[in-house]
mmCIF file of C-alpha atoms and ligand atoms in Angstrom:
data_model
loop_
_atom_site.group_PDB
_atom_site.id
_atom_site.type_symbol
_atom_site.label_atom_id
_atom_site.label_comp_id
_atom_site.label_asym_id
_atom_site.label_seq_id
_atom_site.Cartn_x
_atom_site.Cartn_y
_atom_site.Cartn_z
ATOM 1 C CA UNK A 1078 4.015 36.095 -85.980
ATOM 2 C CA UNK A 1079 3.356 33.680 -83.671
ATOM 3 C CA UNK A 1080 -0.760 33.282 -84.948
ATOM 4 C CA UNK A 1081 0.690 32.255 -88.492
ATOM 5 C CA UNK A 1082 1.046 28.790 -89.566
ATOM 6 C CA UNK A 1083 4.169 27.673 -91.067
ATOM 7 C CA UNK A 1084 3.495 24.354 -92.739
ATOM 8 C CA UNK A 1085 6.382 22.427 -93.347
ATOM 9 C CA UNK A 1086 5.851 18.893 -94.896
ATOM 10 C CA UNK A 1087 8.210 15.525 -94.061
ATOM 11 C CA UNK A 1088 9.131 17.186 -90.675
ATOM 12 C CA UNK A 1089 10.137 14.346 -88.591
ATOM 13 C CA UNK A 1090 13.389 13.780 -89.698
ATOM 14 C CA UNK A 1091 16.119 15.153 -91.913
ATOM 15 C CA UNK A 1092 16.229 18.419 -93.102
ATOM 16 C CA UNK A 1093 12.070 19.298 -92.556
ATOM 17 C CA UNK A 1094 13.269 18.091 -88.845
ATOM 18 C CA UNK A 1095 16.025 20.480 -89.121
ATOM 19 C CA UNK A 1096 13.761 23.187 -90.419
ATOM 20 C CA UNK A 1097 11.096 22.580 -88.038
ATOM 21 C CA UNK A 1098 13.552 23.162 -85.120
ATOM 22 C CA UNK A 1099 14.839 25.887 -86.767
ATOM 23 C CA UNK A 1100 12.041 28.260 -87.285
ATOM 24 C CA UNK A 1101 10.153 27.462 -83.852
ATOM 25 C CA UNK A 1102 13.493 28.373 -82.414
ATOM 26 C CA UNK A 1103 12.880 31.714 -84.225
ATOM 27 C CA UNK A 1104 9.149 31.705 -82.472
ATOM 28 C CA UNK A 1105 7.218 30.327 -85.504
ATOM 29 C CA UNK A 1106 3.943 28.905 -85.485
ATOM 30 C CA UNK A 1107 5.424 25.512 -86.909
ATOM 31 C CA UNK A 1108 3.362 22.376 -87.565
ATOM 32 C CA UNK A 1109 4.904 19.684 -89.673
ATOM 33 C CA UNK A 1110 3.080 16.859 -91.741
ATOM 34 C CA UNK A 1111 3.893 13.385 -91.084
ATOM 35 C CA UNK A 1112 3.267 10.063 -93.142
ATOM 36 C CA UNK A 1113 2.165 8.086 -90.093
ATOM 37 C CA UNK A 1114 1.470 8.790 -85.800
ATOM 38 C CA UNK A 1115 5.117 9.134 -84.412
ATOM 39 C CA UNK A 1116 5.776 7.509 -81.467
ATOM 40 C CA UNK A 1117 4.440 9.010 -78.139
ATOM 41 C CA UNK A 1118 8.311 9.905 -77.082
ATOM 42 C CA UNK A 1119 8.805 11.750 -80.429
ATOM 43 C CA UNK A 1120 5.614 13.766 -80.090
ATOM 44 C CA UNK A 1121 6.457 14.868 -76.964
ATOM 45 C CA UNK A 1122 10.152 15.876 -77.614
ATOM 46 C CA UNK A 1123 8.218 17.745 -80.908
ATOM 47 C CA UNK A 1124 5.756 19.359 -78.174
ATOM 48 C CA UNK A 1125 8.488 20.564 -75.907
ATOM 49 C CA UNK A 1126 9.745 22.759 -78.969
ATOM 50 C CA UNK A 1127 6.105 23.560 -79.770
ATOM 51 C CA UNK A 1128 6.071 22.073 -82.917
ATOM 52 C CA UNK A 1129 2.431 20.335 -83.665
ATOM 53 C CA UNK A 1130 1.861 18.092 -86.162
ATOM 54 C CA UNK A 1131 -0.291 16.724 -88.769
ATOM 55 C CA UNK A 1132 -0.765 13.304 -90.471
ATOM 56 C CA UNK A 1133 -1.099 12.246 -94.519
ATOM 57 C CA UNK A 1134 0.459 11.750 -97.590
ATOM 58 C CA UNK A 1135 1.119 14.281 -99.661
ATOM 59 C CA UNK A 1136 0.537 11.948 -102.602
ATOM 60 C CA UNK A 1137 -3.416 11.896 -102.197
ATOM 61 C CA UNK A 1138 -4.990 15.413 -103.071
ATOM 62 C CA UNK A 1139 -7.592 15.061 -100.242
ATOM 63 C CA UNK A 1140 -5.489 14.150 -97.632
ATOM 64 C CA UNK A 1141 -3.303 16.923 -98.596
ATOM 65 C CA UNK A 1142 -6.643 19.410 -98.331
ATOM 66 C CA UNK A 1143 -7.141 17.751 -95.047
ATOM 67 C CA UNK A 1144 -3.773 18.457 -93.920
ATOM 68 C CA UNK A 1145 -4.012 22.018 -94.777
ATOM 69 C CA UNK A 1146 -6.920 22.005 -92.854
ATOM 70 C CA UNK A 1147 -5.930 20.328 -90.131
ATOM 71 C CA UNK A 1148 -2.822 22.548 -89.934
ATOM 72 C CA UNK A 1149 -5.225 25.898 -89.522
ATOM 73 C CA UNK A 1150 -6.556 24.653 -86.253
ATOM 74 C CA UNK A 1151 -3.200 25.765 -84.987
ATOM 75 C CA UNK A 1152 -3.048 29.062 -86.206
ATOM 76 C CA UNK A 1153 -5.265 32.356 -87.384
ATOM 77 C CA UNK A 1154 -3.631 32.443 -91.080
ATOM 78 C CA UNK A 1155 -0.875 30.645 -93.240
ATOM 79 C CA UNK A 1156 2.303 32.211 -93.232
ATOM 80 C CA UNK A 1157 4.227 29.767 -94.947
ATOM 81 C CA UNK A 1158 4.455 26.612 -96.896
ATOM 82 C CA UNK A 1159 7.377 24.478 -96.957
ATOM 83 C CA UNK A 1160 6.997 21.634 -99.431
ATOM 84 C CA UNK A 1161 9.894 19.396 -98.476
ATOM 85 C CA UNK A 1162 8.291 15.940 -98.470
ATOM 86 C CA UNK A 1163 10.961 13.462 -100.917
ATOM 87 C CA UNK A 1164 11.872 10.457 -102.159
ATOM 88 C CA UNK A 1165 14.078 9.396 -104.688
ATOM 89 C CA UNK A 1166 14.569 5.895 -106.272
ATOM 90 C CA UNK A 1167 17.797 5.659 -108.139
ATOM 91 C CA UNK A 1168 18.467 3.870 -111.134
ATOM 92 C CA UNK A 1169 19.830 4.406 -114.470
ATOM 93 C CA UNK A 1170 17.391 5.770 -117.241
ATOM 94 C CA UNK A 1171 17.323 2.252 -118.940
ATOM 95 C CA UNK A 1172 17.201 0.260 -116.166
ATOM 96 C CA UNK A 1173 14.218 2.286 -114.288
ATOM 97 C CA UNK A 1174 11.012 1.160 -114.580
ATOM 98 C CA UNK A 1175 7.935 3.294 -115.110
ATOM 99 C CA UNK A 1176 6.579 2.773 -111.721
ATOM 100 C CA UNK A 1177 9.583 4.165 -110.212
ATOM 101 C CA UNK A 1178 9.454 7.201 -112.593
ATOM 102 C CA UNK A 1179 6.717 7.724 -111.525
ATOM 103 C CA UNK A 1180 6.831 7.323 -108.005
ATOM 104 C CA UNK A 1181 9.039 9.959 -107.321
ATOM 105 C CA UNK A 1182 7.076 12.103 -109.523
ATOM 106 C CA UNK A 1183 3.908 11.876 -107.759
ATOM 107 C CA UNK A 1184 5.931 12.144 -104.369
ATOM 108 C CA UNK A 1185 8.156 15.339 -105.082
ATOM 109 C CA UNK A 1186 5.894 17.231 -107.767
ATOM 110 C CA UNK A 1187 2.269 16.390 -107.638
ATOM 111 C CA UNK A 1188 2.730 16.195 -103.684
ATOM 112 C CA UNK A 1189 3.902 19.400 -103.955
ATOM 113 C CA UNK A 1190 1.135 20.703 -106.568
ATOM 114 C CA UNK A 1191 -1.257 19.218 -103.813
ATOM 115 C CA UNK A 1192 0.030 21.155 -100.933
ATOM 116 C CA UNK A 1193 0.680 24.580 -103.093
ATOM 117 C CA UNK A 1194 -3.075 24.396 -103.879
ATOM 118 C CA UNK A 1195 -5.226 24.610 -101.134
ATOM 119 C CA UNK A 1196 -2.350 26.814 -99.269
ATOM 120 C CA UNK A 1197 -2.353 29.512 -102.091
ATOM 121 C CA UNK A 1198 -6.070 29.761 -102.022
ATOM 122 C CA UNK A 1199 -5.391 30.659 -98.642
ATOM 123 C CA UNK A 1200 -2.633 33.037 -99.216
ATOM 124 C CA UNK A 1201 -4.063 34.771 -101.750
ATOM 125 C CA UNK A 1202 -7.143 35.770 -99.715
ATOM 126 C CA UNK A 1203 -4.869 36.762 -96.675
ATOM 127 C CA UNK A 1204 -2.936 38.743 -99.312
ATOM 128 C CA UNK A 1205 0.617 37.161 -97.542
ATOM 129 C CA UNK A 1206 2.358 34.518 -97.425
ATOM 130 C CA UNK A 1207 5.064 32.464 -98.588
ATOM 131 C CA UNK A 1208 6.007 29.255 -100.137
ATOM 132 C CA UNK A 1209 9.548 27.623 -99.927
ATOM 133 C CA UNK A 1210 10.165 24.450 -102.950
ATOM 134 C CA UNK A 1211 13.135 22.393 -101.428
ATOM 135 C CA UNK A 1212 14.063 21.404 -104.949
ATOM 136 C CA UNK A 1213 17.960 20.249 -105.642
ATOM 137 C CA UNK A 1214 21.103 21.150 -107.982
ATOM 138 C CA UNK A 1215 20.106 17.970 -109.370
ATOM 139 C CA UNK A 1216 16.920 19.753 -111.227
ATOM 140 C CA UNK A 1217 19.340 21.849 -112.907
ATOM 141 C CA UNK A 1218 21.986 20.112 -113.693
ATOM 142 C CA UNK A 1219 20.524 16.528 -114.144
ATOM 143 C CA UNK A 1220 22.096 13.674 -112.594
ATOM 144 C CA UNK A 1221 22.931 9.938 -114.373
ATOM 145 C CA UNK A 1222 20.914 7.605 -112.470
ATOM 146 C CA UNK A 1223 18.195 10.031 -111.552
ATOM 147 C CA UNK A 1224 16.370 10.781 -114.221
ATOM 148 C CA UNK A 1225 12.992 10.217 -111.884
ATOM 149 C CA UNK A 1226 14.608 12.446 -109.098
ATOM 150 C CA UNK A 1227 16.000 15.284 -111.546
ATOM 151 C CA UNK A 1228 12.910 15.668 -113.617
ATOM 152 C CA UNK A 1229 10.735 16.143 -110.568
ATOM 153 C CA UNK A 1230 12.875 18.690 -108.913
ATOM 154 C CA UNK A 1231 13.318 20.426 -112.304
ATOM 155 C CA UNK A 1232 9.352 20.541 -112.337
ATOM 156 C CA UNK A 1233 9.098 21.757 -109.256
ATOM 157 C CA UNK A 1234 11.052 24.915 -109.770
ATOM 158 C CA UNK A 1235 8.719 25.376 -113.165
ATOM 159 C CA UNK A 1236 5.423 25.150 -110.160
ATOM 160 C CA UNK A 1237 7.824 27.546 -108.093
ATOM 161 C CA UNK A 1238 8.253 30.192 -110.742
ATOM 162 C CA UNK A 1239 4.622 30.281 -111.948
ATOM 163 C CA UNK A 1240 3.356 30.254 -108.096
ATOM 164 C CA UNK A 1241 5.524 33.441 -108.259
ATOM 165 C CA UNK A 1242 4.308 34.596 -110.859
ATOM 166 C CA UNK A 1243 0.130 34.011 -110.288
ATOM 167 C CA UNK A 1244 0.904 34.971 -106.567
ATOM 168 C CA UNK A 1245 2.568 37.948 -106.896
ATOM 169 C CA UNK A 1246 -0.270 40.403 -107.552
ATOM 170 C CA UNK A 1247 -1.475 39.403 -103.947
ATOM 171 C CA UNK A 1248 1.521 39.649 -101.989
ATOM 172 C CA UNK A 1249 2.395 35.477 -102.316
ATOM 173 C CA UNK A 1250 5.572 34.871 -102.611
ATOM 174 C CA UNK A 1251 7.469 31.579 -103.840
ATOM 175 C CA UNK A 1252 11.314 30.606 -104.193
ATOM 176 C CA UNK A 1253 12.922 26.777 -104.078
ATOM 177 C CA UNK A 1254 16.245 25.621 -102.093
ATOM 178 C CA UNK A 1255 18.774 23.375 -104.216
ATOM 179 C CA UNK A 1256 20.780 21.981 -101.833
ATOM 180 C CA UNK A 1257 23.663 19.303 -102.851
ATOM 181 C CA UNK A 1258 24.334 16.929 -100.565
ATOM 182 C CA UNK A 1259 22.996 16.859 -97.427
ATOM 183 C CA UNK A 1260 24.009 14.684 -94.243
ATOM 184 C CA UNK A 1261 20.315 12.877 -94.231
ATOM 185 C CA UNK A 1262 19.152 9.422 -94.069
ATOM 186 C CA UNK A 1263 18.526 9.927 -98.133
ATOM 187 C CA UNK A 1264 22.306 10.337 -98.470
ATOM 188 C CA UNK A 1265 23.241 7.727 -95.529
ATOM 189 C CA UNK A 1266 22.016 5.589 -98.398
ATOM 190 C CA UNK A 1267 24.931 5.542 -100.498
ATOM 191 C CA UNK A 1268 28.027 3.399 -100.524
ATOM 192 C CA UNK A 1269 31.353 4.782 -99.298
ATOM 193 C CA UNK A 1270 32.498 4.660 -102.896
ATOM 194 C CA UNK A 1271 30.218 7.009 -103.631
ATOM 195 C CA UNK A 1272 30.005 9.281 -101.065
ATOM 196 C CA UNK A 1273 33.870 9.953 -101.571
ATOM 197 C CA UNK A 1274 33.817 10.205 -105.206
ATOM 198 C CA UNK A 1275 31.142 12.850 -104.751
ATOM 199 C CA UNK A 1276 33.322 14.394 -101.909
ATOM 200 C CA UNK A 1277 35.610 14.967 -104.370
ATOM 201 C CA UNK A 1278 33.868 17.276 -106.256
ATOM 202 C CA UNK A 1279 32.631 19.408 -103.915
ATOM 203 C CA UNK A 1280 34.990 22.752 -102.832
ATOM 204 C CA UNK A 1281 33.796 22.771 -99.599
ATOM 205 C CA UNK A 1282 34.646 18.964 -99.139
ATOM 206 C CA UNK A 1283 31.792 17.779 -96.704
ATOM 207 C CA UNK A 1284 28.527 17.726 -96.952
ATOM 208 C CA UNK A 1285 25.432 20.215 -95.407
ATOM 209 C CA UNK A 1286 24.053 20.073 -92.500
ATOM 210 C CA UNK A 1287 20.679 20.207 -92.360
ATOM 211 C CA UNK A 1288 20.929 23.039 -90.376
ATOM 212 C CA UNK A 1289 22.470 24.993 -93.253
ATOM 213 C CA UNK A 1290 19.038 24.176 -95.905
ATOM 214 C CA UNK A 1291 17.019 25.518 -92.518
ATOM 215 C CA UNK A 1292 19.108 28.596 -92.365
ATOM 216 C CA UNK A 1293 18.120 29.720 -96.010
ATOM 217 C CA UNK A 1294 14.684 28.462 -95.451
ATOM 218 C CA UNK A 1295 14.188 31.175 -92.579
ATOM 219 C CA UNK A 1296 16.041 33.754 -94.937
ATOM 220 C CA UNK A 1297 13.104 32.951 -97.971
ATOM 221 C CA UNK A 1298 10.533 32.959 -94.946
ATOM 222 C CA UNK A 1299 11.410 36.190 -93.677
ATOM 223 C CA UNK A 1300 12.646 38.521 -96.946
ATOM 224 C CA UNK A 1301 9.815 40.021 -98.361
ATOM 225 C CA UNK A 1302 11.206 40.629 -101.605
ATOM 226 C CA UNK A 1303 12.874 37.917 -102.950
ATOM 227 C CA UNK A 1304 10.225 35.405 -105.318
ATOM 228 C CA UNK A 1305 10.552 33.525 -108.053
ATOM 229 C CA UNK A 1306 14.103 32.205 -107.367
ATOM 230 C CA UNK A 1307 16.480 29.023 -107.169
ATOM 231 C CA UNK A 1308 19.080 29.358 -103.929
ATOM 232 C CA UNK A 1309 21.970 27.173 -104.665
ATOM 233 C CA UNK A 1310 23.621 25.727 -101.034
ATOM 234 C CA UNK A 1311 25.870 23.237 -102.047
ATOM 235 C CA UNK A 1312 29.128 23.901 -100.902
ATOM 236 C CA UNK A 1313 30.581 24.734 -104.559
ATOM 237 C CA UNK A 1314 29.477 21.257 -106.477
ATOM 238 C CA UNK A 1315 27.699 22.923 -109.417
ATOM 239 C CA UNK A 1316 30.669 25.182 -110.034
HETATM 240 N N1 NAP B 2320 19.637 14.912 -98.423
HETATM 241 C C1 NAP B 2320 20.092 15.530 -99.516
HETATM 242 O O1 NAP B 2320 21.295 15.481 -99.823
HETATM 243 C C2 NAP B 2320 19.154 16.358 -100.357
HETATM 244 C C3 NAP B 2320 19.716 17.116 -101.395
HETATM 245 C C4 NAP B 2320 18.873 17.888 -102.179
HETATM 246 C C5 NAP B 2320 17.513 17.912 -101.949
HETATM 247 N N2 NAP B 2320 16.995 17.155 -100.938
HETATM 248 C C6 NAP B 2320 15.550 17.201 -100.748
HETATM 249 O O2 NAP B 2320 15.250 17.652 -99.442
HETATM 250 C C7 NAP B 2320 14.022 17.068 -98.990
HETATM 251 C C8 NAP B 2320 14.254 16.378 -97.672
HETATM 252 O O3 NAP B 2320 15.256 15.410 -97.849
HETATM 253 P P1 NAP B 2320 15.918 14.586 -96.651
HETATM 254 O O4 NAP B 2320 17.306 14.283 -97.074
HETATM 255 O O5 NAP B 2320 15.646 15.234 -95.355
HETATM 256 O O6 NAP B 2320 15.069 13.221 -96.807
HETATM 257 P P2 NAP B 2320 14.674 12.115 -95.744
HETATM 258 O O7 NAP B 2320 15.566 12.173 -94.540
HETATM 259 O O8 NAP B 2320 14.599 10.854 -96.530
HETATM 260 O O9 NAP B 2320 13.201 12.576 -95.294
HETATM 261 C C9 NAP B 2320 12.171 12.643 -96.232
HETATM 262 C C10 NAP B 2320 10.914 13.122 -95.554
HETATM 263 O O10 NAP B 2320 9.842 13.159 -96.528
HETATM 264 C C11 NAP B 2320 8.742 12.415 -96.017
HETATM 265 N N3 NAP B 2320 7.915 11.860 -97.084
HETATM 266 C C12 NAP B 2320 8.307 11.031 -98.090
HETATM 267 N N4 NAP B 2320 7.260 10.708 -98.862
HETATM 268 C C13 NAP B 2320 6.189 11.346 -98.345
HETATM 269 C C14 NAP B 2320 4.806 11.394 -98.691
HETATM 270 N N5 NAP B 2320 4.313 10.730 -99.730
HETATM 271 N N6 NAP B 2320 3.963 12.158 -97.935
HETATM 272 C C15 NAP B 2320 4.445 12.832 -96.871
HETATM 273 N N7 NAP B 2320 5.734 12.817 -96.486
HETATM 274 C C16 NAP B 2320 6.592 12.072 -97.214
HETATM 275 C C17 NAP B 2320 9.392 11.331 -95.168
HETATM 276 O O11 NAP B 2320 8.435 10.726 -94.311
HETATM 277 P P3 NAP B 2320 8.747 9.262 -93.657
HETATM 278 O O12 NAP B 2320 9.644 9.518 -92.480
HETATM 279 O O13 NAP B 2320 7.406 8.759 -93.272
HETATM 280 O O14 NAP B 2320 9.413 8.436 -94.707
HETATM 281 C C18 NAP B 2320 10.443 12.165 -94.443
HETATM 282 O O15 NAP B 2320 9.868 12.903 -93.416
HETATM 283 C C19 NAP B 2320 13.579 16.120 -100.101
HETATM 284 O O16 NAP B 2320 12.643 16.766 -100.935
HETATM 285 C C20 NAP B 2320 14.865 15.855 -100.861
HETATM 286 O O17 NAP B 2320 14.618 15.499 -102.193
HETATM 287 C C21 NAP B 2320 17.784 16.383 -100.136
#
């Protein structure tokens, strides 16, 4: 195990942090992609866990290459992608402008589509290898004042199934996570009002902890025969 790469992008904080920790706990070969040099204390705390890292934007295909590539110095083969990288810019659909649309579109879906690409290449030569979507309840249910948000992760389980589907004949597999809510900076965001109104539809009545998304991220890592599929973890709110 420990010669394969597990690629996990947006891994210095939230729930990439969470699954970073996670699965180099397990003894993975993790190295995470970050948007800009993290502080020398951060790196180090990262280094102590063995967790290397990598710098870019998903956004911009070659950087993403680059990132790929830079990520194989680390390891002999690619054992797993985790596109987790996200943004979302809320707004309703007739307020949001175009930019924003498309913002979170080229963050969460073609950021995505640039990360699958060069790692499935890969993959499919090795004839292994696995490739984890964190997508959201929102891209099945939709969501008012998300339109931009919903639509990407909605595309990105569309990319999931087909990655499936053209990886399968070599042994690539591909599934996406739909959390709910999450205790993250991205949910830290919203007012009080909000946070309990949302509360109140959830069974469980409190939100994930990261940990949770990294436990079912190690599960889709690890079971070699599960592709192709959405994994709901959201406490009960799509019920
Ligand atoms: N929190 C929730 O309740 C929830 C629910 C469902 C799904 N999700 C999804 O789970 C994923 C992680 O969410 P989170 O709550 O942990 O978010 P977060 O705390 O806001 O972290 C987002 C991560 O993505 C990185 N990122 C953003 N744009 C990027 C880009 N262009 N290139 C590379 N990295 C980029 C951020 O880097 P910087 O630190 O540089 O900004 C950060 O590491 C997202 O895809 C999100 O949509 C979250």
């Amino acid at each position: 195990m420990a010669d394969g790469v597990v690629l996990i992008t947006g891994g210095n904080r939230g729930i990439g942090l969470a699954i970073a920790e996670r699965l180099a706990g397990d003894g993975e070969n993790v190295v995470i992609t970050t948007r800009h040099e993290l502080p020398e204390s951060q790196l180090a705390a990262l280094d102590a866990l063995g967790i290397h890292t990598v710098v870019g934007d998903v956004t911009d295909e070659a950087e993403a290459q680059r990132m790929v590539n830079d990520a194989m110095k680390h390891g002999e083969w690619l054992r797993g992608l985790i596109n987790n990288a996200g943004i979302n810019r809320d707004k309703l659909m007739t307020r949001m402008s175009t930019e924003d649309f498309n913002a979170v579109l080229q963050t969460n879906l073609v950021g995505a589509f640039n990360m699958s690409k060069p790692a499935l290449k890969l993959m499919q030569k090795q004839r292994q290898g696995s490739i984890i979507h964190m997508a959201s309840v929102v891209g099945l249910t939709g969501n008012v004042g998300q339109a931009n948000y919903a639509a990407s992760k909605a595309g990105l389980i569309g990319l999931m199934k087909t990655i499936a589907k053209e990886g399968g004949l070599r042994q690539v597999r591909s599934n996406a996570i739909a959390p709910g809510m999450v205790e993250t900076d991205m949910t830290d965001a919203l007012s009080d009002k909000t946070k309990e109104a949302i509360l109140a539809e959830i069974p469980a009545k409190r939100f994930a902890k990261p940990a949770e998304i990294a436990d079912v991220c190690a599960f889709l890592l690890n079971n070699e025969y599960v592709t192709g599929q959405v994994i709901t973890i959201d406490g009960g709110l799509t019920l």
